[in-house]
Amino acid sequence: MIPNSTRFLSDLHELRQFGAAGVGKGVVRPAYSAADIAARAWLAGKFEEAGLPPHYDPMGSLFGLADGPSILLGSHSDTQPEGGWLDGALGVIAALEVARAAKEAGGPAVSVVSFQDEEGRFGVTTGSAVWSGSLSLEDADKLTDRDGATLAEARAAMPTASAFVDPSRFTGFIEMHIEQGPWLDEAGEAVGVVTDIVGIRDMRITFEGEQNHAGTTPMHLRRDAFQALGAFNAAINERFRNVVTPQTVWTIGHVKLHPDAHSIVPGSATFSMQWRDRDSTRLARMEEVIREAATQVAREQGVRVSFGQMLGLEPVQMDAKLRGVLEESAEQSAARSWRKMPSGALHDATNVSRHMPVAMLFVPSINGISHAFEEDTSEADLITGLEVLAGAVAQLG
Amino acid sequence: MIPNSTRFLSDLHELRQFGAAGVGKGVVRPAYSAADIAARAWLAGKFEEAGLPPHYDPMGSLFGLADGPSILLGSHSDTQPEGGWLDGALGVIAALEVARAAKEAGGPAVSVVSFQDEEGRFGVTTGSAVWSGSLSLEDADKLTDRDGATLAEARAAMPTASAFVDPSRFTGFIEMHIEQGPWLDEAGEAVGVVTDIVGIRDMRITFEGEQNHAGTTPMHLRRDAFQALGAFNAAINERFRNVVTPQTVWTIGHVKLHPDAHSIVPGSATFSMQWRDRDSTRLARMEEVIREAATQVAREQGVRVSFGQMLGLEPVQMDAKLRGVLEESAEQSAARSWRKMPSGALHDATNVSRHMPVAMLFVPSINGISHAFEEDTSEADLITGLEVLAGAVAQLG
């Protein structure tokens, strides 16, 4: 089959218009936002044109379904609060183009998906987590975003069906995505075939101290929630040294103080704690360090600590057969310009692996930048990635 | 003269209804909010009734003016985002009651004021700073609150005159206020006569690093703005040890990360840095430590640092004569139950001292709590404070 790279690039740029940030190719299209819902309506039309009847599942994940058994391709079309134009959108449009090319070539049968809330406005890869059964719809509905909105309220704003698509109709899942890291770009390579996806843990932690006057409360009498956060951050940075590998990462990306005023000793500090690694045992050891450090800091500083619900996904190995066809196809389309590599980023493929064989394909991220307006990939690399994906699917026919 | 404590307490509770938080006696009445503007309109009516023609100056500070030369009493009626019912409101209503009692007694002449934005939504004691000339109206208009609103926009929402009141019509200024600290309450004393007010410095600092993916960006390649803040906080806590006294305080009360998401390495961190001390030299030395530490952390972590405009007020001695009459009056109304003490909190009296003799009177804060809904003072202490203020003013007659 021969994918049409012009049609592929044109659709990719058209999708970028939904939530265009007006800064470079940046996009603001968080899950369930008006821009996200409009983009999915546009995608549903494209699926229809391609002869793939569109189906919104109860979470708002959008499928384009081939008749009978098929390979499932896709990713997600929602973005971070400040995202790039490719991220998950690339995998969705590449899937659409390969499905069209396969139909034109008389097979094999290809279905397409854009999962909802991969970027975790409410949880972690929420749409595929519910579809795969690792999170119940009831529990998902109770999740809240940073502003306190519930997922139940958010999904009520878009078209959804009452029924989930039966995973058994799919023979496997291949997700094409940007690397989101520096390695392919630094090496000048065009393609990465993923060996495994790291596991992730994510929770909110709150320190509650005593809100008081910033001029009249002596330092030795303060129970300052921000100072507790500072001590906690220093403690885990120190203690992780004996636990982590150079590939392990951890991040405090969200902080909310209360009442958040210059002249008031902060009464509470709520923050996000996220950590990732290829080894479940290490993830669990890091959780112990986090809980011990937070509890000790709270005791030493006379504040209370509380831990939110922990969301997480286990590390996952890619399927040997699907990996094999991707490696063969990469060698054909990008000889000596591809590598095998782990994924440091989380992807919907992790959830989907509960029900079928999964594999992933990476293209380079310029300067390793993603989750930012500056995110980009050269057109040549985008097209090479499309060809590798199409070549792999052709071998499955 | 005999102040009417019933009338005083009743007015104090009536004022509390403007912006009542519904939590204990808590009040939410920030400067220029609808509740603040309504409270000032109510006060203007009270001044009118008391035979004190009301005058809003260009900043929205509200005066009740006696004919000819007079002593000025008062404080402020705006509150913190989460404030108590007394704070500045106590000094305004006590001033109103003493002015009424003085009129009934045939003198002396007393004027009353409620300054605008003492709590620093836009700056630091902004209303009295502009009135005293330490900040120009033009510069004040450019100040912004945490949400980016300008003071020019805020003051346009309330009635203001084009003319400032001439400070030379006042022979001095006495401000009654809650202590906002633990000392009087712990000692079981009723009244504090202030000897001096600490100086304050306040600025916003921003670290700018590189926003990136929290899963694929190795720790050693990160330029994490929150980690820079953590290192800065640890550095000043350590270095201040050799600079400060047990009375010195410093606070990081406001923190804003960008984009503030779980899965993104923070690209920027903007935070408030405020410090207070009785000694200008020490305040300056602390500023050096802050700028040096922030610059060093920025260099070490590969981020950029920028410093906002520094707002500040110098330490101020209270006027000997006014202090004397307050001490005499305290000895009469609260024999052996009062003390001389410094003010750790900043007050409008600091600005007013540029133009006239100033003095201050404190009543206890239960458990030293203020700038919180729980702030309170016993009725007996409120009334004793009122009597001490009235007695002092009577001696000036």
PDB file of N, CA, C and O in Angstrom, chain A residues 80 82 146 180 202 204 211 213-216 219 222 227 233 237 249-251 253-255 258 260-264 272 274 276 344-345 370-371, chain B residues 80 82 146 180 202 204 211 213-216 219 222 227 233 237 249-251 253-255 258 260-264 272 274 276 344 370-371:
ATOM      1  N   GLN A  80      -1.870  19.032  26.128  1.00  0.00           N
ATOM      2  CA  GLN A  80      -1.586  19.654  27.421  1.00  0.00           C
ATOM      3  C   GLN A  80      -2.150  21.085  27.429  1.00  0.00           C
ATOM      4  O   GLN A  80      -2.471  21.617  26.369  1.00  0.00           O
ATOM      5  N   GLU A  82      -0.626  23.742  27.505  1.00  0.00           N
ATOM      6  CA  GLU A  82       0.141  24.377  26.429  1.00  0.00           C
ATOM      7  C   GLU A  82       0.866  23.266  25.688  1.00  0.00           C
ATOM      8  O   GLU A  82       1.877  22.753  26.179  1.00  0.00           O
ATOM      9  N   ARG A 146      -7.810  20.537  38.109  1.00  0.00           N
ATOM     10  CA  ARG A 146      -7.206  21.458  39.078  1.00  0.00           C
ATOM     11  C   ARG A 146      -8.191  22.513  39.552  1.00  0.00           C
ATOM     12  O   ARG A 146      -8.046  23.090  40.628  1.00  0.00           O
ATOM     13  N   GLN A 180       9.391  12.877  22.086  1.00  0.00           N
ATOM     14  CA  GLN A 180       9.277  13.768  23.252  1.00  0.00           C
ATOM     15  C   GLN A 180      10.546  13.783  24.088  1.00  0.00           C
ATOM     16  O   GLN A 180      10.527  14.263  25.221  1.00  0.00           O
ATOM     17  N   ASP A 202       1.496   8.968  40.221  1.00  0.00           N
ATOM     18  CA  ASP A 202       1.126  10.383  40.296  1.00  0.00           C
ATOM     19  C   ASP A 202       0.136  10.575  41.434  1.00  0.00           C
ATOM     20  O   ASP A 202      -0.877   9.876  41.499  1.00  0.00           O
ATOM     21  N   ARG A 204      -1.441  13.755  44.500  1.00  0.00           N
ATOM     22  CA  ARG A 204      -1.373  15.083  45.098  1.00  0.00           C
ATOM     23  C   ARG A 204      -1.102  14.931  46.584  1.00  0.00           C
ATOM     24  O   ARG A 204      -1.618  14.028  47.235  1.00  0.00           O
ATOM     25  N   GLN A 211      -2.309  29.318  59.024  1.00  0.00           N
ATOM     26  CA  GLN A 211      -2.337  30.610  58.339  1.00  0.00           C
ATOM     27  C   GLN A 211      -2.210  31.719  59.369  1.00  0.00           C
ATOM     28  O   GLN A 211      -2.933  31.719  60.362  1.00  0.00           O
ATOM     29  N   HIS A 213      -0.289  35.986  60.325  1.00  0.00           N
ATOM     30  CA  HIS A 213       0.240  37.268  59.863  1.00  0.00           C
ATOM     31  C   HIS A 213       1.744  37.171  59.616  1.00  0.00           C
ATOM     32  O   HIS A 213       2.486  36.698  60.475  1.00  0.00           O
ATOM     33  N   ALA A 214       2.175  37.623  58.445  1.00  0.00           N
ATOM     34  CA  ALA A 214       3.579  37.476  58.050  1.00  0.00           C
ATOM     35  C   ALA A 214       4.501  38.499  58.716  1.00  0.00           C
ATOM     36  O   ALA A 214       5.714  38.445  58.539  1.00  0.00           O
ATOM     37  N   GLY A 215       3.929  39.425  59.480  1.00  0.00           N
ATOM     38  CA  GLY A 215       4.777  40.412  60.154  1.00  0.00           C
ATOM     39  C   GLY A 215       4.906  40.168  61.635  1.00  0.00           C
ATOM     40  O   GLY A 215       5.919  40.499  62.253  1.00  0.00           O
ATOM     41  N   THR A 216       3.869  39.587  62.231  1.00  0.00           N
ATOM     42  CA  THR A 216       3.820  39.493  63.698  1.00  0.00           C
ATOM     43  C   THR A 216       3.999  38.071  64.216  1.00  0.00           C
ATOM     44  O   THR A 216       3.987  37.858  65.428  1.00  0.00           O
ATOM     45  N   MET A 219       9.375  33.620  63.595  1.00  0.00           N
ATOM     46  CA  MET A 219       9.737  32.457  62.779  1.00  0.00           C
ATOM     47  C   MET A 219       9.611  31.160  63.569  1.00  0.00           C
ATOM     48  O   MET A 219       9.158  30.149  63.037  1.00  0.00           O
ATOM     49  N   ARG A 222       6.063  29.666  63.704  1.00  0.00           N
ATOM     50  CA  ARG A 222       5.312  29.450  62.466  1.00  0.00           C
ATOM     51  C   ARG A 222       5.107  27.971  62.152  1.00  0.00           C
ATOM     52  O   ARG A 222       5.942  27.145  62.495  1.00  0.00           O
ATOM     53  N   GLN A 227       7.065  26.201  53.636  1.00  0.00           N
ATOM     54  CA  GLN A 227       8.359  25.754  54.150  1.00  0.00           C
ATOM     55  C   GLN A 227       8.386  24.228  54.290  1.00  0.00           C
ATOM     56  O   GLN A 227       9.425  23.594  54.083  1.00  0.00           O
ATOM     57  N   ASN A 233      10.790  18.688  49.441  1.00  0.00           N
ATOM     58  CA  ASN A 233      11.470  18.638  48.137  1.00  0.00           C
ATOM     59  C   ASN A 233      12.959  18.367  48.317  1.00  0.00           C
ATOM     60  O   ASN A 233      13.537  17.520  47.625  1.00  0.00           O
ATOM     61  N   ASN A 237      14.908  14.790  47.078  1.00  0.00           N
ATOM     62  CA  ASN A 237      16.029  14.929  46.136  1.00  0.00           C
ATOM     63  C   ASN A 237      17.275  14.247  46.697  1.00  0.00           C
ATOM     64  O   ASN A 237      18.043  13.625  45.971  1.00  0.00           O
ATOM     65  N   VAL A 249      12.855   9.573  36.595  1.00  0.00           N
ATOM     66  CA  VAL A 249      12.530  11.000  36.700  1.00  0.00           C
ATOM     67  C   VAL A 249      11.447  11.212  37.749  1.00  0.00           C
ATOM     68  O   VAL A 249      10.639  10.326  38.025  1.00  0.00           O
ATOM     69  N   TRP A 250      11.446  12.409  38.361  1.00  0.00           N
ATOM     70  CA  TRP A 250      10.379  12.805  39.285  1.00  0.00           C
ATOM     71  C   TRP A 250      10.168  14.307  39.171  1.00  0.00           C
ATOM     72  O   TRP A 250      11.104  15.056  38.875  1.00  0.00           O
ATOM     73  N   THR A 251       8.912  14.763  39.379  1.00  0.00           N
ATOM     74  CA  THR A 251       8.540  16.139  39.069  1.00  0.00           C
ATOM     75  C   THR A 251       7.488  16.670  40.042  1.00  0.00           C
ATOM     76  O   THR A 251       6.514  15.984  40.330  1.00  0.00           O
ATOM     77  N   GLY A 253       5.193  19.564  39.506  1.00  0.00           N
ATOM     78  CA  GLY A 253       4.847  20.489  38.413  1.00  0.00           C
ATOM     79  C   GLY A 253       3.721  21.438  38.752  1.00  0.00           C
ATOM     80  O   GLY A 253       3.518  22.448  38.077  1.00  0.00           O
ATOM     81  N   HIS A 254       2.957  21.112  39.808  1.00  0.00           N
ATOM     82  CA  HIS A 254       1.808  21.934  40.208  1.00  0.00           C
ATOM     83  C   HIS A 254       1.914  22.259  41.696  1.00  0.00           C
ATOM     84  O   HIS A 254       2.179  21.364  42.506  1.00  0.00           O
ATOM     85  N   VAL A 255       1.763  23.528  42.048  1.00  0.00           N
ATOM     86  CA  VAL A 255       1.792  23.959  43.452  1.00  0.00           C
ATOM     87  C   VAL A 255       0.681  24.965  43.676  1.00  0.00           C
ATOM     88  O   VAL A 255       0.518  25.907  42.885  1.00  0.00           O
ATOM     89  N   HIS A 258      -2.357  28.347  49.931  1.00  0.00           N
ATOM     90  CA  HIS A 258      -3.566  29.012  50.417  1.00  0.00           C
ATOM     91  C   HIS A 258      -3.214  29.811  51.671  1.00  0.00           C
ATOM     92  O   HIS A 258      -2.547  29.263  52.531  1.00  0.00           O
ATOM     93  N   ASP A 260      -2.269  32.213  49.629  1.00  0.00           N
ATOM     94  CA  ASP A 260      -1.462  32.648  48.485  1.00  0.00           C
ATOM     95  C   ASP A 260      -1.300  34.173  48.425  1.00  0.00           C
ATOM     96  O   ASP A 260      -1.393  34.768  47.359  1.00  0.00           O
ATOM     97  N   ALA A 261      -1.051  34.796  49.576  1.00  0.00           N
ATOM     98  CA  ALA A 261      -0.890  36.259  49.649  1.00  0.00           C
ATOM     99  C   ALA A 261       0.482  36.616  50.229  1.00  0.00           C
ATOM    100  O   ALA A 261       1.010  35.895  51.080  1.00  0.00           O
ATOM    101  N   HIS A 262       1.045  37.740  49.771  1.00  0.00           N
ATOM    102  CA  HIS A 262       2.384  38.173  50.199  1.00  0.00           C
ATOM    103  C   HIS A 262       2.531  38.248  51.710  1.00  0.00           C
ATOM    104  O   HIS A 262       3.569  37.894  52.258  1.00  0.00           O
ATOM    105  N   SER A 263       1.483  38.764  52.386  1.00  0.00           N
ATOM    106  CA  SER A 263       1.595  39.108  53.806  1.00  0.00           C
ATOM    107  C   SER A 263       1.017  38.060  54.737  1.00  0.00           C
ATOM    108  O   SER A 263       0.709  38.362  55.885  1.00  0.00           O
ATOM    109  N   ILE A 264       0.812  36.850  54.232  1.00  0.00           N
ATOM    110  CA  ILE A 264       0.234  35.799  55.067  1.00  0.00           C
ATOM    111  C   ILE A 264       1.092  34.538  55.010  1.00  0.00           C
ATOM    112  O   ILE A 264       1.456  34.062  53.934  1.00  0.00           O
ATOM    113  N   SER A 272       1.574  18.529  43.204  1.00  0.00           N
ATOM    114  CA  SER A 272       1.604  17.249  42.495  1.00  0.00           C
ATOM    115  C   SER A 272       2.964  16.600  42.668  1.00  0.00           C
ATOM    116  O   SER A 272       3.996  17.270  42.668  1.00  0.00           O
ATOM    117  N   GLN A 274       4.942  13.412  40.904  1.00  0.00           N
ATOM    118  CA  GLN A 274       4.874  12.394  39.851  1.00  0.00           C
ATOM    119  C   GLN A 274       6.250  11.776  39.661  1.00  0.00           C
ATOM    120  O   GLN A 274       7.255  12.474  39.707  1.00  0.00           O
ATOM    121  N   ARG A 276       8.506   8.360  37.515  1.00  0.00           N
ATOM    122  CA  ARG A 276       8.442   7.369  36.436  1.00  0.00           C
ATOM    123  C   ARG A 276       9.715   6.533  36.395  1.00  0.00           C
ATOM    124  O   ARG A 276      10.812   7.049  36.627  1.00  0.00           O
ATOM    125  N   GLY A 344      10.118   6.892  27.631  1.00  0.00           N
ATOM    126  CA  GLY A 344      10.079   7.532  28.954  1.00  0.00           C
ATOM    127  C   GLY A 344       8.731   8.180  29.193  1.00  0.00           C
ATOM    128  O   GLY A 344       8.348   8.449  30.324  1.00  0.00           O
ATOM    129  N   ALA A 345       8.008   8.453  28.118  1.00  0.00           N
ATOM    130  CA  ALA A 345       6.669   9.024  28.242  1.00  0.00           C
ATOM    131  C   ALA A 345       5.656   7.906  28.334  1.00  0.00           C
ATOM    132  O   ALA A 345       5.882   6.806  27.849  1.00  0.00           O
ATOM    133  N   SER A 370       8.780  18.927  23.963  1.00  0.00           N
ATOM    134  CA  SER A 370       7.355  18.642  23.760  1.00  0.00           C
ATOM    135  C   SER A 370       6.579  19.203  24.944  1.00  0.00           C
ATOM    136  O   SER A 370       7.171  19.784  25.848  1.00  0.00           O
ATOM    137  N   HIS A 371       5.240  19.027  24.915  1.00  0.00           N
ATOM    138  CA  HIS A 371       4.401  19.659  25.947  1.00  0.00           C
ATOM    139  C   HIS A 371       4.716  21.145  26.024  1.00  0.00           C
ATOM    140  O   HIS A 371       4.749  21.734  27.112  1.00  0.00           O
TER     141      HIS A 371
ATOM    142  N   GLN B  80      -7.637  41.510  54.274  1.00  0.00           N
ATOM    143  CA  GLN B  80      -6.894  40.530  53.486  1.00  0.00           C
ATOM    144  C   GLN B  80      -7.907  39.665  52.715  1.00  0.00           C
ATOM    145  O   GLN B  80      -9.089  39.678  53.029  1.00  0.00           O
ATOM    146  N   GLU B  82      -8.544  36.691  53.088  1.00  0.00           N
ATOM    147  CA  GLU B  82      -9.306  36.073  54.171  1.00  0.00           C
ATOM    148  C   GLU B  82      -8.926  36.777  55.452  1.00  0.00           C
ATOM    149  O   GLU B  82      -7.845  36.531  55.989  1.00  0.00           O
ATOM    150  N   ARG B 146      -2.544  40.273  41.852  1.00  0.00           N
ATOM    151  CA  ARG B 146      -2.064  38.967  41.423  1.00  0.00           C
ATOM    152  C   ARG B 146      -2.750  38.493  40.153  1.00  0.00           C
ATOM    153  O   ARG B 146      -2.214  37.672  39.412  1.00  0.00           O
ATOM    154  N   GLN B 180      -2.133  41.704  66.554  1.00  0.00           N
ATOM    155  CA  GLN B 180      -1.829  40.719  65.497  1.00  0.00           C
ATOM    156  C   GLN B 180      -0.657  39.821  65.856  1.00  0.00           C
ATOM    157  O   GLN B 180      -0.117  39.140  64.980  1.00  0.00           O
ATOM    158  N   ASP B 202       9.289  44.203  50.181  1.00  0.00           N
ATOM    159  CA  ASP B 202       8.435  43.241  49.505  1.00  0.00           C
ATOM    160  C   ASP B 202       8.713  43.311  48.006  1.00  0.00           C
ATOM    161  O   ASP B 202       8.646  44.387  47.425  1.00  0.00           O
ATOM    162  N   ARG B 204       8.518  40.754  44.078  1.00  0.00           N
ATOM    163  CA  ARG B 204       8.282  39.485  43.403  1.00  0.00           C
ATOM    164  C   ARG B 204       9.554  39.088  42.669  1.00  0.00           C
ATOM    165  O   ARG B 204      10.251  39.931  42.124  1.00  0.00           O
ATOM    166  N   GLN B 211      10.359  24.850  30.048  1.00  0.00           N
ATOM    167  CA  GLN B 211       9.172  23.998  30.146  1.00  0.00           C
ATOM    168  C   GLN B 211       9.401  22.766  29.284  1.00  0.00           C
ATOM    169  O   GLN B 211       9.776  22.885  28.120  1.00  0.00           O
ATOM    170  N   HIS B 213       8.734  18.044  28.935  1.00  0.00           N
ATOM    171  CA  HIS B 213       7.960  16.857  29.289  1.00  0.00           C
ATOM    172  C   HIS B 213       8.520  16.207  30.561  1.00  0.00           C
ATOM    173  O   HIS B 213       9.719  15.980  30.665  1.00  0.00           O
ATOM    174  N   ALA B 214       7.630  15.909  31.496  1.00  0.00           N
ATOM    175  CA  ALA B 214       8.074  15.399  32.796  1.00  0.00           C
ATOM    176  C   ALA B 214       8.436  13.911  32.763  1.00  0.00           C
ATOM    177  O   ALA B 214       8.874  13.365  33.770  1.00  0.00           O
ATOM    178  N   GLY B 215       8.259  13.264  31.595  1.00  0.00           N
ATOM    179  CA  GLY B 215       8.605  11.847  31.513  1.00  0.00           C
ATOM    180  C   GLY B 215       9.866  11.602  30.703  1.00  0.00           C
ATOM    181  O   GLY B 215      10.591  10.643  30.953  1.00  0.00           O
ATOM    182  N   THR B 216      10.103  12.472  29.734  1.00  0.00           N
ATOM    183  CA  THR B 216      11.186  12.201  28.779  1.00  0.00           C
ATOM    184  C   THR B 216      12.389  13.122  28.948  1.00  0.00           C
ATOM    185  O   THR B 216      13.368  12.983  28.229  1.00  0.00           O
ATOM    186  N   MET B 219      16.734  14.043  34.381  1.00  0.00           N
ATOM    187  CA  MET B 219      16.918  15.005  35.478  1.00  0.00           C
ATOM    188  C   MET B 219      18.116  15.921  35.215  1.00  0.00           C
ATOM    189  O   MET B 219      18.060  17.116  35.485  1.00  0.00           O
ATOM    190  N   ARG B 222      17.381  18.958  32.951  1.00  0.00           N
ATOM    191  CA  ARG B 222      16.254  19.848  33.272  1.00  0.00           C
ATOM    192  C   ARG B 222      16.710  21.237  33.703  1.00  0.00           C
ATOM    193  O   ARG B 222      17.774  21.377  34.298  1.00  0.00           O
ATOM    194  N   GLN B 227      12.412  23.830  41.051  1.00  0.00           N
ATOM    195  CA  GLN B 227      13.609  23.379  41.770  1.00  0.00           C
ATOM    196  C   GLN B 227      14.525  24.569  42.087  1.00  0.00           C
ATOM    197  O   GLN B 227      15.186  24.590  43.133  1.00  0.00           O
ATOM    198  N   ASN B 233      15.036  29.048  48.401  1.00  0.00           N
ATOM    199  CA  ASN B 233      14.440  29.079  49.735  1.00  0.00           C
ATOM    200  C   ASN B 233      15.394  28.480  50.773  1.00  0.00           C
ATOM    201  O   ASN B 233      15.600  29.052  51.851  1.00  0.00           O
ATOM    202  N   ASN B 237      17.269  30.664  53.882  1.00  0.00           N
ATOM    203  CA  ASN B 237      17.036  30.215  55.263  1.00  0.00           C
ATOM    204  C   ASN B 237      18.365  29.970  55.972  1.00  0.00           C
ATOM    205  O   ASN B 237      18.515  30.268  57.159  1.00  0.00           O
ATOM    206  N   VAL B 249      11.562  38.714  60.523  1.00  0.00           N
ATOM    207  CA  VAL B 249      10.737  37.697  59.844  1.00  0.00           C
ATOM    208  C   VAL B 249      10.881  37.821  58.330  1.00  0.00           C
ATOM    209  O   VAL B 249      11.186  38.900  57.810  1.00  0.00           O
ATOM    210  N   TRP B 250      10.692  36.695  57.629  1.00  0.00           N
ATOM    211  CA  TRP B 250      10.653  36.691  56.161  1.00  0.00           C
ATOM    212  C   TRP B 250       9.678  35.622  55.712  1.00  0.00           C
ATOM    213  O   TRP B 250       9.501  34.608  56.383  1.00  0.00           O
ATOM    214  N   THR B 251       9.023  35.861  54.564  1.00  0.00           N
ATOM    215  CA  THR B 251       7.912  35.014  54.137  1.00  0.00           C
ATOM    216  C   THR B 251       7.857  34.885  52.614  1.00  0.00           C
ATOM    217  O   THR B 251       7.977  35.889  51.913  1.00  0.00           O
ATOM    218  N   GLY B 253       4.907  33.861  50.563  1.00  0.00           N
ATOM    219  CA  GLY B 253       3.482  33.587  50.785  1.00  0.00           C
ATOM    220  C   GLY B 253       2.700  33.318  49.511  1.00  0.00           C
ATOM    221  O   GLY B 253       1.597  32.787  49.545  1.00  0.00           O
ATOM    222  N   HIS B 254       3.281  33.710  48.367  1.00  0.00           N
ATOM    223  CA  HIS B 254       2.618  33.544  47.065  1.00  0.00           C
ATOM    224  C   HIS B 254       3.570  32.839  46.106  1.00  0.00           C
ATOM    225  O   HIS B 254       4.735  33.223  46.011  1.00  0.00           O
ATOM    226  N   VAL B 255       3.077  31.790  45.442  1.00  0.00           N
ATOM    227  CA  VAL B 255       3.877  31.069  44.447  1.00  0.00           C
ATOM    228  C   VAL B 255       3.004  30.786  43.237  1.00  0.00           C
ATOM    229  O   VAL B 255       1.874  30.312  43.381  1.00  0.00           O
ATOM    230  N   HIS B 258       4.348  28.011  36.137  1.00  0.00           N
ATOM    231  CA  HIS B 258       3.773  27.979  34.791  1.00  0.00           C
ATOM    232  C   HIS B 258       4.399  26.828  34.021  1.00  0.00           C
ATOM    233  O   HIS B 258       5.620  26.680  34.066  1.00  0.00           O
ATOM    234  N   ASP B 260       2.103  24.918  35.398  1.00  0.00           N
ATOM    235  CA  ASP B 260       1.425  24.442  36.600  1.00  0.00           C
ATOM    236  C   ASP B 260       0.657  23.135  36.366  1.00  0.00           C
ATOM    237  O   ASP B 260      -0.480  22.998  36.820  1.00  0.00           O
ATOM    238  N   ALA B 261       1.272  22.198  35.643  1.00  0.00           N
ATOM    239  CA  ALA B 261       0.632  20.907  35.329  1.00  0.00           C
ATOM    240  C   ALA B 261       1.494  19.748  35.851  1.00  0.00           C
ATOM    241  O   ALA B 261       2.718  19.845  35.871  1.00  0.00           O
ATOM    242  N   HIS B 262       0.827  18.653  36.252  1.00  0.00           N
ATOM    243  CA  HIS B 262       1.521  17.487  36.833  1.00  0.00           C
ATOM    244  C   HIS B 262       2.630  16.961  35.926  1.00  0.00           C
ATOM    245  O   HIS B 262       3.689  16.573  36.397  1.00  0.00           O
ATOM    246  N   SER B 263       2.363  16.909  34.610  1.00  0.00           N
ATOM    247  CA  SER B 263       3.256  16.209  33.680  1.00  0.00           C
ATOM    248  C   SER B 263       4.210  17.132  32.936  1.00  0.00           C
ATOM    249  O   SER B 263       4.733  16.755  31.895  1.00  0.00           O
ATOM    250  N   ILE B 264       4.393  18.341  33.438  1.00  0.00           N
ATOM    251  CA  ILE B 264       5.277  19.288  32.753  1.00  0.00           C
ATOM    252  C   ILE B 264       6.295  19.870  33.726  1.00  0.00           C
ATOM    253  O   ILE B 264       5.938  20.348  34.811  1.00  0.00           O
ATOM    254  N   SER B 272       6.452  35.640  45.836  1.00  0.00           N
ATOM    255  CA  SER B 272       6.626  36.855  46.642  1.00  0.00           C
ATOM    256  C   SER B 272       7.713  36.628  47.684  1.00  0.00           C
ATOM    257  O   SER B 272       7.830  35.540  48.254  1.00  0.00           O
ATOM    258  N   GLN B 274       9.031  38.634  51.066  1.00  0.00           N
ATOM    259  CA  GLN B 274       8.771  39.756  51.961  1.00  0.00           C
ATOM    260  C   GLN B 274       9.585  39.590  53.229  1.00  0.00           C
ATOM    261  O   GLN B 274       9.678  38.483  53.759  1.00  0.00           O
ATOM    262  N   ARG B 276      10.882  41.739  57.118  1.00  0.00           N
ATOM    263  CA  ARG B 276      10.595  42.855  58.024  1.00  0.00           C
ATOM    264  C   ARG B 276      11.579  42.881  59.183  1.00  0.00           C
ATOM    265  O   ARG B 276      11.969  41.832  59.705  1.00  0.00           O
ATOM    266  N   GLY B 344       5.291  44.692  65.030  1.00  0.00           N
ATOM    267  CA  GLY B 344       5.878  43.836  64.001  1.00  0.00           C
ATOM    268  C   GLY B 344       5.103  43.969  62.696  1.00  0.00           C
ATOM    269  O   GLY B 344       5.609  43.658  61.626  1.00  0.00           O
ATOM    270  N   SER B 370      -4.269  36.626  63.399  1.00  0.00           N
ATOM    271  CA  SER B 370      -4.914  37.647  62.569  1.00  0.00           C
ATOM    272  C   SER B 370      -4.719  37.281  61.108  1.00  0.00           C
ATOM    273  O   SER B 370      -4.116  36.251  60.812  1.00  0.00           O
ATOM    274  N   HIS B 371      -5.249  38.109  60.190  1.00  0.00           N
ATOM    275  CA  HIS B 371      -5.231  37.780  58.757  1.00  0.00           C
ATOM    276  C   HIS B 371      -5.797  36.380  58.555  1.00  0.00           C
ATOM    277  O   HIS B 371      -5.304  35.605  57.722  1.00  0.00           O
TER     278      HIS B 371
END
